[in-house]
Amino acid sequence: RTAALIDAAGPGATAERKILYYRNPMGLPDTSPVPKKDWMGMDYIPVYEGEEQDAGTVKVSLDRVQRAGVRSEAAAMRVLARPIRAPGIAKPDERTLRTVSLRADGFIEQLYVNESGRHVTAGEPLFRLYSPQIVNAQVDFRVAAGAGTRDPRDVPSAVQRLKNLDVPQAVIERMRQGGAPVLSFDWPAPVSGYVMEKNVIEGQMAKMGEALFRIASLDPVWVIADVSEQDMALVKIGASARLSFRALPRETFEGIVTFVLHELDAATRTAKVRIEVKNPEHRIKHEMFAEVTIDAGVGAAPCLTVPVSAVIDSGSRQVVLIDKGEGRFEPRAVKLGVRGDGFVEVLDGVKDGQQVVVAANFLIDAES
């Protein structure tokens, strides 16, 4: 600019720019009408006429900007999906759990399913049962069905008694067709699944209400994750989750958050989050350890964000550099919000579409 003034004045002429004031070298708002030094001994920087509107900007030569690899990106509205990581353990889906028990005392004449862990299908015989009480109920039905002069309500009552004893439907249908009482019969599995517990042996007497088998399905399974207290507010019902199991290190499973327990563990300060995972091939076993990543924030409203690399954090103050073009950059203090996906929410200090420096910003910070 000085050379331009000299050329305009003609050969041999000199022209000097007028100094308006001196500004603080560290960017503080104080100025001085005369040269001075700050408390660290640094000279105040002169501000010349015509430059006062850019007193808050930093100027770097375009050549140096290119060599340093300075790169800018526009602040934009985005939906931040913040990944929340937590450990988890696979558990049986409680909706598929069934306990096999009797409603009358009986004797296990033959045990067909005689080992834990075996897979059974609905209707498959578990054991053969003899129960004097169930035989008596069949005899009462035969008496009621064969006595035409008695109260017609006796037959439905006799059928209901058989149902109350949880007699298999096949036995009831045989009685309806006029068959003789069945002294012993096969007890079918109520659901399909794996035998988690077997509390019966062949030949034993089974008491009324005693749990003989505990059956559970492996599809789907629940994964109970321990989410830390500070992340609980971000976990929502319906959020997607990715899971990897230590026993299956090369596979990733998808799940959905279906429930968040409304109670914290006092010792670990974590809350239980239930994730439902499809398991059609039954590869996920109960009690497997899992590493869970929950996509928190999905479905939330967009917010103004900048890349995390654009923020210069001094601890007490966060600053971004606004790229004004032609090597001019303006340091600007910002107020930040949540982070996620490599971006951070900007609550104040930057407008949508403004260019911020995302690479080599520490070079410009040093210049300022």
mmCIF file of C-alpha atoms in Angstrom:
data_model
loop_
_atom_site.group_PDB
_atom_site.id
_atom_site.type_symbol
_atom_site.label_atom_id
_atom_site.label_comp_id
_atom_site.label_asym_id
_atom_site.label_seq_id
_atom_site.Cartn_x
_atom_site.Cartn_y
_atom_site.Cartn_z
ATOM 1 C CA ARG A 1 0.000 0.000 0.000
ATOM 2 C CA THR A 2 2.930 2.332 0.735
ATOM 3 C CA ALA A 3 4.343 1.656 -2.729
ATOM 4 C CA ALA A 4 1.027 2.600 -4.293
ATOM 5 C CA LEU A 5 1.023 5.916 -2.420
ATOM 6 C CA ILE A 6 4.584 6.614 -3.579
ATOM 7 C CA ASP A 7 3.680 5.921 -7.228
ATOM 8 C CA ALA A 8 0.658 8.170 -6.973
ATOM 9 C CA ALA A 9 2.773 11.028 -5.621
ATOM 10 C CA GLY A 10 5.247 10.770 -8.482
ATOM 11 C CA PRO A 11 8.970 9.952 -8.722
ATOM 12 C CA GLY A 12 10.943 10.768 -5.620
ATOM 13 C CA ALA A 13 7.883 11.575 -3.633
ATOM 14 C CA THR A 14 7.251 9.936 -0.288
ATOM 15 C CA ALA A 15 3.985 9.294 1.434
ATOM 16 C CA GLU A 16 3.457 7.877 4.855
ATOM 17 C CA ARG A 17 0.259 6.263 6.168
ATOM 18 C CA LYS A 18 -1.378 7.930 9.113
ATOM 19 C CA ILE A 19 -1.381 5.936 12.345
ATOM 20 C CA LEU A 20 -4.750 6.157 14.071
ATOM 21 C CA TYR A 21 -3.890 4.310 17.312
ATOM 22 C CA TYR A 22 -2.045 1.317 18.712
ATOM 23 C CA ARG A 23 -3.888 -1.885 19.616
ATOM 24 C CA ASN A 24 -3.058 -4.585 22.144
ATOM 25 C CA PRO A 25 -0.863 -7.326 20.571
ATOM 26 C CA MET A 26 -2.825 -10.074 22.346
ATOM 27 C CA GLY A 27 -6.176 -8.966 20.916
ATOM 28 C CA LEU A 28 -7.440 -7.355 24.131
ATOM 29 C CA PRO A 29 -9.854 -4.445 23.648
ATOM 30 C CA ASP A 30 -7.569 -1.713 25.071
ATOM 31 C CA THR A 31 -5.837 0.746 22.702
ATOM 32 C CA SER A 32 -3.278 3.527 23.069
ATOM 33 C CA PRO A 33 -2.798 6.808 21.140
ATOM 34 C CA VAL A 34 0.996 6.479 21.546
ATOM 35 C CA PRO A 35 3.404 3.546 21.248
ATOM 36 C CA LYS A 36 3.645 1.399 24.376
ATOM 37 C CA LYS A 37 4.307 -2.109 25.594
ATOM 38 C CA ASP A 38 2.024 -4.559 27.326
ATOM 39 C CA TRP A 39 2.766 -6.284 30.623
ATOM 40 C CA MET A 40 4.847 -8.926 28.822
ATOM 41 C CA GLY A 41 6.983 -6.353 27.045
ATOM 42 C CA MET A 42 5.354 -6.774 23.635
ATOM 43 C CA ASP A 43 4.934 -3.688 21.465
ATOM 44 C CA TYR A 44 1.431 -2.492 20.701
ATOM 45 C CA ILE A 45 0.567 -2.859 17.018
ATOM 46 C CA PRO A 46 -0.113 0.304 14.974
ATOM 47 C CA VAL A 47 -3.462 0.581 13.218
ATOM 48 C CA TYR A 48 -3.262 2.731 10.080
ATOM 49 C CA GLU A 49 -5.917 4.809 8.461
ATOM 50 C CA GLY A 50 -8.216 2.582 6.385
ATOM 51 C CA GLU A 51 -7.509 -0.494 8.496
ATOM 52 C CA GLU A 52 -9.564 0.347 11.528
ATOM 53 C CA GLN A 53 -12.528 -1.706 10.325
ATOM 54 C CA ASP A 54 -10.294 -4.789 10.265
ATOM 55 C CA ALA A 55 -8.640 -4.227 13.615
ATOM 56 C CA GLY A 56 -10.122 -7.464 14.964
ATOM 57 C CA THR A 57 -8.899 -9.623 12.083
ATOM 58 C CA VAL A 58 -5.673 -11.494 11.465
ATOM 59 C CA LYS A 59 -3.970 -11.156 8.098
ATOM 60 C CA VAL A 60 -1.876 -13.946 6.654
ATOM 61 C CA SER A 61 -0.376 -13.918 3.167
ATOM 62 C CA LEU A 62 -2.191 -16.115 0.690
ATOM 63 C CA ASP A 63 1.053 -17.897 -0.114
ATOM 64 C CA ARG A 64 1.520 -18.831 3.518
ATOM 65 C CA VAL A 65 -2.113 -19.903 3.822
ATOM 66 C CA GLN A 66 -1.652 -22.297 0.903
ATOM 67 C CA ARG A 67 1.649 -23.683 2.164
ATOM 68 C CA ALA A 68 0.238 -24.282 5.642
ATOM 69 C CA GLY A 69 -2.772 -26.165 4.291
ATOM 70 C CA VAL A 70 -5.369 -23.872 5.822
ATOM 71 C CA ARG A 71 -8.819 -25.255 5.033
ATOM 72 C CA SER A 72 -12.266 -23.849 5.816
ATOM 73 C CA GLU A 73 -15.740 -25.351 6.054
ATOM 74 C CA ALA A 74 -19.154 -23.767 6.414
ATOM 75 C CA ALA A 75 -21.086 -23.980 9.670
ATOM 76 C CA ALA A 76 -24.259 -25.938 8.920
ATOM 77 C CA MET A 77 -27.420 -27.362 10.479
ATOM 78 C CA ARG A 78 -27.006 -31.061 11.316
ATOM 79 C CA VAL A 79 -28.579 -33.761 13.444
ATOM 80 C CA LEU A 80 -25.943 -34.900 15.917
ATOM 81 C CA ALA A 81 -25.945 -38.627 16.648
ATOM 82 C CA ARG A 82 -23.778 -39.070 19.696
ATOM 83 C CA PRO A 83 -22.567 -42.645 20.149
ATOM 84 C CA ILE A 84 -22.866 -43.939 23.716
ATOM 85 C CA ARG A 85 -20.758 -46.969 24.540
ATOM 86 C CA ALA A 86 -21.544 -49.368 27.362
ATOM 87 C CA PRO A 87 -20.930 -52.976 28.389
ATOM 88 C CA GLY A 88 -23.809 -55.432 28.229
ATOM 89 C CA ILE A 89 -24.827 -59.025 28.924
ATOM 90 C CA ALA A 90 -27.211 -61.166 26.849
ATOM 91 C CA LYS A 91 -30.280 -62.317 28.747
ATOM 92 C CA PRO A 92 -33.353 -64.374 27.765
ATOM 93 C CA ASP A 93 -36.403 -62.515 26.538
ATOM 94 C CA GLU A 94 -38.640 -62.698 29.610
ATOM 95 C CA ARG A 95 -41.722 -62.775 27.398
ATOM 96 C CA THR A 96 -40.658 -66.199 26.088
ATOM 97 C CA LEU A 97 -39.958 -67.788 29.488
ATOM 98 C CA ARG A 98 -42.286 -70.641 30.459
ATOM 99 C CA THR A 99 -42.309 -72.871 33.512
ATOM 100 C CA VAL A 100 -43.751 -76.382 33.206
ATOM 101 C CA SER A 101 -45.557 -77.403 36.394
ATOM 102 C CA LEU A 102 -48.514 -79.581 37.378
ATOM 103 C CA ARG A 103 -51.818 -78.550 38.938
ATOM 104 C CA ALA A 104 -52.179 -81.913 40.610
ATOM 105 C CA ASP A 105 -49.792 -84.389 42.214
ATOM 106 C CA GLY A 106 -48.530 -87.078 39.875
ATOM 107 C CA PHE A 107 -45.790 -89.552 39.034
ATOM 108 C CA ILE A 108 -43.277 -89.263 36.187
ATOM 109 C CA GLU A 109 -43.497 -92.671 34.550
ATOM 110 C CA GLN A 110 -41.168 -91.843 31.673
ATOM 111 C CA LEU A 111 -38.977 -88.809 31.008
ATOM 112 C CA TYR A 112 -38.471 -87.967 27.331
ATOM 113 C CA VAL A 113 -36.492 -84.727 27.754
ATOM 114 C CA ASN A 114 -33.839 -85.751 30.225
ATOM 115 C CA GLU A 115 -31.132 -83.118 29.743
ATOM 116 C CA SER A 116 -30.762 -79.358 30.148
ATOM 117 C CA GLY A 117 -29.977 -77.266 27.083
ATOM 118 C CA ARG A 118 -32.036 -79.387 24.726
ATOM 119 C CA HIS A 119 -34.250 -77.624 22.192
ATOM 120 C CA VAL A 120 -37.916 -78.586 22.230
ATOM 121 C CA THR A 121 -40.792 -77.576 19.984
ATOM 122 C CA ALA A 122 -44.318 -76.717 21.087
ATOM 123 C CA GLY A 123 -46.351 -79.922 21.479
ATOM 124 C CA GLU A 124 -43.330 -82.210 21.808
ATOM 125 C CA PRO A 125 -43.829 -84.667 24.727
ATOM 126 C CA LEU A 126 -41.690 -83.886 27.762
ATOM 127 C CA PHE A 127 -42.689 -86.783 30.036
ATOM 128 C CA ARG A 128 -45.392 -89.377 30.649
ATOM 129 C CA LEU A 129 -47.564 -88.660 33.693
ATOM 130 C CA TYR A 130 -49.828 -90.676 35.944
ATOM 131 C CA SER A 131 -51.997 -88.568 38.285
ATOM 132 C CA PRO A 132 -54.786 -90.102 40.408
ATOM 133 C CA GLN A 133 -56.516 -86.710 40.690
ATOM 134 C CA ILE A 134 -56.616 -86.267 36.907
ATOM 135 C CA VAL A 135 -57.936 -89.825 36.499
ATOM 136 C CA ASN A 136 -60.731 -89.047 38.990
ATOM 137 C CA ALA A 137 -61.617 -85.918 36.983
ATOM 138 C CA GLN A 138 -61.920 -88.071 33.845
ATOM 139 C CA VAL A 139 -64.156 -90.528 35.652
ATOM 140 C CA ASP A 140 -66.404 -87.655 36.783
ATOM 141 C CA PHE A 141 -66.652 -86.508 33.166
ATOM 142 C CA ARG A 142 -67.641 -90.001 32.027
ATOM 143 C CA VAL A 143 -70.301 -90.185 34.734
ATOM 144 C CA ALA A 144 -71.712 -86.767 33.816
ATOM 145 C CA ALA A 145 -71.721 -87.547 30.100
ATOM 146 C CA GLY A 146 -73.369 -90.928 30.534
ATOM 147 C CA ALA A 147 -76.216 -89.877 32.870
ATOM 148 C CA GLY A 148 -78.843 -88.275 30.687
ATOM 149 C CA THR A 149 -81.241 -87.628 33.565
ATOM 150 C CA ARG A 150 -78.814 -85.526 35.539
ATOM 151 C CA ASP A 151 -78.327 -81.780 35.339
ATOM 152 C CA PRO A 152 -77.087 -80.931 31.803
ATOM 153 C CA ARG A 153 -74.712 -78.433 33.335
ATOM 154 C CA ASP A 154 -72.679 -81.269 34.825
ATOM 155 C CA VAL A 155 -70.896 -82.008 31.525
ATOM 156 C CA PRO A 156 -69.536 -78.458 31.007
ATOM 157 C CA SER A 157 -68.529 -78.386 34.663
ATOM 158 C CA ALA A 158 -66.641 -81.686 34.275
ATOM 159 C CA VAL A 159 -64.865 -80.357 31.169
ATOM 160 C CA GLN A 160 -63.937 -77.160 32.981
ATOM 161 C CA ARG A 161 -62.477 -79.185 35.829
ATOM 162 C CA LEU A 162 -60.214 -81.002 33.370
ATOM 163 C CA LYS A 163 -59.136 -77.651 31.918
ATOM 164 C CA ASN A 164 -58.483 -76.296 35.396
ATOM 165 C CA LEU A 165 -56.113 -79.211 35.959
ATOM 166 C CA ASP A 166 -54.349 -78.199 32.712
ATOM 167 C CA VAL A 167 -55.059 -81.575 31.145
ATOM 168 C CA PRO A 168 -53.770 -81.636 27.536
ATOM 169 C CA GLN A 169 -56.393 -80.862 24.919
ATOM 170 C CA ALA A 170 -55.839 -84.225 23.200
ATOM 171 C CA VAL A 171 -56.947 -86.057 26.350
ATOM 172 C CA ILE A 172 -60.065 -83.866 26.689
ATOM 173 C CA GLU A 173 -61.029 -84.469 23.054
ATOM 174 C CA ARG A 174 -60.674 -88.211 23.571
ATOM 175 C CA MET A 175 -63.043 -88.015 26.550
ATOM 176 C CA ARG A 176 -65.550 -85.988 24.506
ATOM 177 C CA GLN A 177 -65.566 -88.757 21.868
ATOM 178 C CA GLY A 178 -66.523 -91.339 24.469
ATOM 179 C CA GLY A 179 -63.144 -92.777 25.190
ATOM 180 C CA ALA A 180 -62.277 -94.468 28.437
ATOM 181 C CA PRO A 181 -60.312 -92.547 31.114
ATOM 182 C CA VAL A 182 -56.616 -92.340 30.342
ATOM 183 C CA LEU A 183 -54.534 -93.540 33.241
ATOM 184 C CA SER A 184 -51.253 -92.066 31.981
ATOM 185 C CA PHE A 185 -50.553 -89.707 29.106
ATOM 186 C CA ASP A 186 -47.782 -87.604 27.541
ATOM 187 C CA TRP A 187 -47.347 -84.014 28.755
ATOM 188 C CA PRO A 188 -46.546 -81.671 25.828
ATOM 189 C CA ALA A 189 -44.148 -78.723 25.786
ATOM 190 C CA PRO A 190 -46.165 -75.491 25.961
ATOM 191 C CA VAL A 191 -43.749 -73.457 23.763
ATOM 192 C CA SER A 192 -40.699 -73.898 21.577
ATOM 193 C CA GLY A 193 -37.338 -73.081 23.104
ATOM 194 C CA TYR A 194 -34.360 -74.349 25.028
ATOM 195 C CA VAL A 195 -34.565 -76.161 28.346
ATOM 196 C CA MET A 196 -32.841 -73.759 30.720
ATOM 197 C CA GLU A 197 -33.604 -75.771 33.866
ATOM 198 C CA LYS A 198 -34.631 -79.397 34.454
ATOM 199 C CA ASN A 199 -35.788 -80.210 37.968
ATOM 200 C CA VAL A 200 -37.291 -83.638 37.380
ATOM 201 C CA ILE A 201 -36.021 -87.202 37.046
ATOM 202 C CA GLU A 202 -37.756 -90.309 35.820
ATOM 203 C CA GLY A 203 -39.835 -92.071 38.452
ATOM 204 C CA GLN A 204 -40.144 -89.193 40.887
ATOM 205 C CA MET A 205 -43.356 -87.888 42.364
ATOM 206 C CA ALA A 206 -44.094 -84.392 41.095
ATOM 207 C CA LYS A 207 -45.866 -82.125 43.548
ATOM 208 C CA MET A 208 -48.573 -79.683 42.505
ATOM 209 C CA GLY A 209 -47.027 -76.308 41.586
ATOM 210 C CA GLU A 210 -43.465 -77.623 41.551
ATOM 211 C CA ALA A 211 -41.406 -76.232 38.621
ATOM 212 C CA LEU A 212 -40.308 -79.212 36.520
ATOM 213 C CA PHE A 213 -38.875 -77.423 33.483
ATOM 214 C CA ARG A 214 -37.948 -73.846 32.594
ATOM 215 C CA ILE A 215 -38.024 -73.153 28.851
ATOM 216 C CA ALA A 216 -36.818 -70.007 27.069
ATOM 217 C CA SER A 217 -36.378 -68.946 23.466
ATOM 218 C CA LEU A 218 -33.162 -67.548 21.973
ATOM 219 C CA ASP A 219 -34.926 -65.420 19.366
ATOM 220 C CA PRO A 220 -35.065 -62.623 20.183
ATOM 221 C CA VAL A 221 -32.650 -62.041 23.038
ATOM 222 C CA TRP A 222 -32.289 -59.103 25.373
ATOM 223 C CA VAL A 223 -28.981 -57.370 25.991
ATOM 224 C CA ILE A 224 -28.902 -55.451 29.268
ATOM 225 C CA ALA A 225 -26.423 -52.558 28.972
ATOM 226 C CA ASP A 226 -25.036 -50.522 31.882
ATOM 227 C CA VAL A 227 -25.180 -46.889 30.738
ATOM 228 C CA SER A 228 -23.399 -44.272 32.833
ATOM 229 C CA GLU A 229 -25.414 -41.664 34.681
ATOM 230 C CA GLN A 230 -24.217 -38.688 32.614
ATOM 231 C CA ASP A 231 -25.397 -40.328 29.373
ATOM 232 C CA MET A 232 -28.839 -41.398 30.529
ATOM 233 C CA ALA A 233 -30.641 -38.273 29.338
ATOM 234 C CA LEU A 234 -29.517 -38.985 25.753
ATOM 235 C CA VAL A 235 -30.846 -42.553 25.568
ATOM 236 C CA LYS A 236 -34.362 -42.728 24.109
ATOM 237 C CA ILE A 237 -36.759 -45.590 23.529
ATOM 238 C CA GLY A 238 -36.498 -46.706 19.904
ATOM 239 C CA ALA A 239 -32.865 -45.662 19.440
ATOM 240 C CA SER A 240 -30.822 -48.037 17.313
ATOM 241 C CA ALA A 241 -27.835 -49.857 18.756
ATOM 242 C CA ARG A 242 -24.904 -51.835 17.407
ATOM 243 C CA LEU A 243 -23.546 -54.779 19.348
ATOM 244 C CA SER A 244 -20.431 -56.894 19.138
ATOM 245 C CA PHE A 245 -19.875 -59.951 21.315
ATOM 246 C CA ARG A 246 -16.565 -61.167 22.622
ATOM 247 C CA ALA A 247 -17.436 -64.689 21.519
ATOM 248 C CA LEU A 248 -18.257 -63.427 17.985
ATOM 249 C CA PRO A 249 -15.596 -60.750 17.398
ATOM 250 C CA ARG A 250 -16.012 -60.481 13.632
ATOM 251 C CA GLU A 251 -19.769 -59.933 13.624
ATOM 252 C CA THR A 252 -21.938 -56.926 14.365
ATOM 253 C CA PHE A 253 -25.586 -57.191 15.384
ATOM 254 C CA GLU A 254 -28.314 -54.561 15.234
ATOM 255 C CA GLY A 255 -30.745 -53.901 18.059
ATOM 256 C CA ILE A 256 -33.380 -51.469 19.324
ATOM 257 C CA VAL A 257 -33.625 -49.840 22.756
ATOM 258 C CA THR A 258 -36.949 -51.018 24.173
ATOM 259 C CA PHE A 259 -36.756 -50.014 27.840
ATOM 260 C CA VAL A 260 -34.759 -47.831 30.234
ATOM 261 C CA LEU A 261 -34.941 -48.798 33.887
ATOM 262 C CA HIS A 262 -36.010 -45.863 36.068
ATOM 263 C CA GLU A 263 -33.426 -46.580 38.731
ATOM 264 C CA LEU A 264 -29.664 -46.215 39.087
ATOM 265 C CA ASP A 265 -27.276 -48.693 40.623
ATOM 266 C CA ALA A 266 -26.023 -46.930 43.738
ATOM 267 C CA ALA A 267 -22.609 -48.611 43.564
ATOM 268 C CA THR A 268 -21.750 -48.137 39.871
ATOM 269 C CA ARG A 269 -23.918 -45.066 39.107
ATOM 270 C CA THR A 270 -25.236 -46.757 35.970
ATOM 271 C CA ALA A 271 -28.720 -47.535 34.705
ATOM 272 C CA LYS A 272 -29.956 -50.653 32.964
ATOM 273 C CA VAL A 273 -30.938 -50.218 29.310
ATOM 274 C CA ARG A 274 -32.682 -53.104 27.551
ATOM 275 C CA ILE A 275 -31.879 -53.731 23.898
ATOM 276 C CA GLU A 276 -33.820 -56.257 21.835
ATOM 277 C CA VAL A 277 -31.742 -58.166 19.278
ATOM 278 C CA LYS A 278 -32.982 -60.616 16.638
ATOM 279 C CA ASN A 279 -31.199 -63.956 16.838
ATOM 280 C CA PRO A 280 -32.728 -66.274 14.204
ATOM 281 C CA GLU A 281 -29.642 -68.525 14.016
ATOM 282 C CA HIS A 282 -29.349 -68.730 17.814
ATOM 283 C CA ARG A 283 -25.708 -67.666 17.712
ATOM 284 C CA ILE A 284 -26.089 -65.311 20.656
ATOM 285 C CA LYS A 285 -26.190 -67.309 23.857
ATOM 286 C CA HIS A 286 -27.483 -66.193 27.228
ATOM 287 C CA GLU A 287 -24.890 -64.502 29.477
ATOM 288 C CA MET A 288 -22.584 -63.562 26.583
ATOM 289 C CA PHE A 289 -20.659 -60.315 27.145
ATOM 290 C CA ALA A 290 -21.310 -57.552 24.607
ATOM 291 C CA GLU A 291 -19.942 -54.140 23.697
ATOM 292 C CA VAL A 292 -22.895 -51.859 22.981
ATOM 293 C CA THR A 293 -22.952 -48.616 20.997
ATOM 294 C CA ILE A 294 -26.243 -46.688 21.202
ATOM 295 C CA ASP A 295 -26.936 -43.992 18.591
ATOM 296 C CA ALA A 296 -28.228 -41.279 20.893
ATOM 297 C CA GLY A 297 -29.691 -38.137 19.368
ATOM 298 C CA VAL A 298 -31.070 -39.805 16.228
ATOM 299 C CA GLY A 299 -34.377 -38.175 15.337
ATOM 300 C CA ALA A 300 -33.631 -34.966 17.243
ATOM 301 C CA ALA A 301 -33.993 -31.499 15.713
ATOM 302 C CA PRO A 302 -31.065 -30.198 13.624
ATOM 303 C CA CYS A 303 -28.705 -27.745 15.298
ATOM 304 C CA LEU A 304 -25.952 -25.411 14.096
ATOM 305 C CA THR A 305 -22.639 -27.271 14.113
ATOM 306 C CA VAL A 306 -19.001 -26.902 13.151
ATOM 307 C CA PRO A 307 -16.309 -29.592 12.962
ATOM 308 C CA VAL A 308 -14.606 -30.322 16.275
ATOM 309 C CA SER A 309 -11.263 -29.460 14.687
ATOM 310 C CA ALA A 310 -12.453 -25.865 14.178
ATOM 311 C CA VAL A 311 -12.531 -25.140 17.921
ATOM 312 C CA ILE A 312 -9.479 -23.772 19.722
ATOM 313 C CA ASP A 313 -10.024 -24.554 23.393
ATOM 314 C CA SER A 314 -7.919 -22.741 25.963
ATOM 315 C CA GLY A 315 -9.817 -24.291 28.849
ATOM 316 C CA SER A 316 -11.769 -21.239 29.939
ATOM 317 C CA ARG A 317 -12.498 -19.943 26.439
ATOM 318 C CA GLN A 318 -13.441 -21.569 23.132
ATOM 319 C CA VAL A 319 -12.645 -19.755 19.880
ATOM 320 C CA VAL A 320 -13.178 -20.405 16.176
ATOM 321 C CA LEU A 321 -11.558 -18.553 13.301
ATOM 322 C CA ILE A 322 -13.961 -17.004 10.780
ATOM 323 C CA ASP A 323 -12.513 -17.074 7.246
ATOM 324 C CA LYS A 324 -13.274 -13.711 5.633
ATOM 325 C CA GLY A 325 -11.353 -14.484 2.467
ATOM 326 C CA GLU A 326 -8.144 -13.036 0.983
ATOM 327 C CA GLY A 327 -6.101 -14.217 3.944
ATOM 328 C CA ARG A 328 -8.203 -12.420 6.562
ATOM 329 C CA PHE A 329 -9.366 -14.327 9.645
ATOM 330 C CA GLU A 330 -11.371 -13.197 12.636
ATOM 331 C CA PRO A 331 -11.032 -14.974 16.016
ATOM 332 C CA ARG A 332 -14.472 -15.297 17.555
ATOM 333 C CA ALA A 333 -15.479 -16.650 20.944
ATOM 334 C CA VAL A 334 -18.235 -19.265 20.818
ATOM 335 C CA LYS A 335 -20.510 -21.076 23.223
ATOM 336 C CA LEU A 336 -20.637 -24.823 22.585
ATOM 337 C CA GLY A 337 -23.220 -27.553 23.196
ATOM 338 C CA VAL A 338 -23.203 -31.316 22.685
ATOM 339 C CA ARG A 339 -20.728 -33.218 20.512
ATOM 340 C CA GLY A 340 -21.134 -36.156 18.176
ATOM 341 C CA ASP A 341 -20.056 -37.591 14.815
ATOM 342 C CA GLY A 342 -16.979 -35.318 14.745
ATOM 343 C CA PHE A 343 -19.074 -32.143 15.060
ATOM 344 C CA VAL A 344 -19.964 -29.859 17.953
ATOM 345 C CA GLU A 345 -23.075 -27.747 18.458
ATOM 346 C CA VAL A 346 -22.552 -23.968 18.448
ATOM 347 C CA LEU A 347 -25.042 -22.132 20.651
ATOM 348 C CA ASP A 348 -23.649 -18.632 20.108
ATOM 349 C CA GLY A 349 -20.937 -16.854 18.118
ATOM 350 C CA VAL A 350 -21.343 -18.288 14.610
ATOM 351 C CA LYS A 351 -24.109 -18.065 12.023
ATOM 352 C CA ASP A 352 -25.283 -20.686 9.572
ATOM 353 C CA GLY A 353 -23.153 -20.675 6.426
ATOM 354 C CA GLN A 354 -20.165 -18.795 7.843
ATOM 355 C CA GLN A 355 -16.798 -20.267 6.861
ATOM 356 C CA VAL A 356 -14.690 -21.470 9.782
ATOM 357 C CA VAL A 357 -11.105 -22.709 9.657
ATOM 358 C CA VAL A 358 -10.921 -26.460 10.274
ATOM 359 C CA ALA A 359 -7.276 -27.185 9.414
ATOM 360 C CA ALA A 360 -4.029 -25.382 10.359
ATOM 361 C CA ASN A 361 -6.021 -23.048 12.617
ATOM 362 C CA PHE A 362 -3.260 -23.122 15.230
ATOM 363 C CA LEU A 363 -0.964 -21.341 12.745
ATOM 364 C CA ILE A 364 -3.425 -18.470 12.471
ATOM 365 C CA ASP A 365 -3.965 -18.540 16.216
ATOM 366 C CA ALA A 366 -0.231 -18.075 16.684
ATOM 367 C CA GLU A 367 -0.290 -15.156 14.261
ATOM 368 C CA SER A 368 -3.061 -13.510 16.260
#
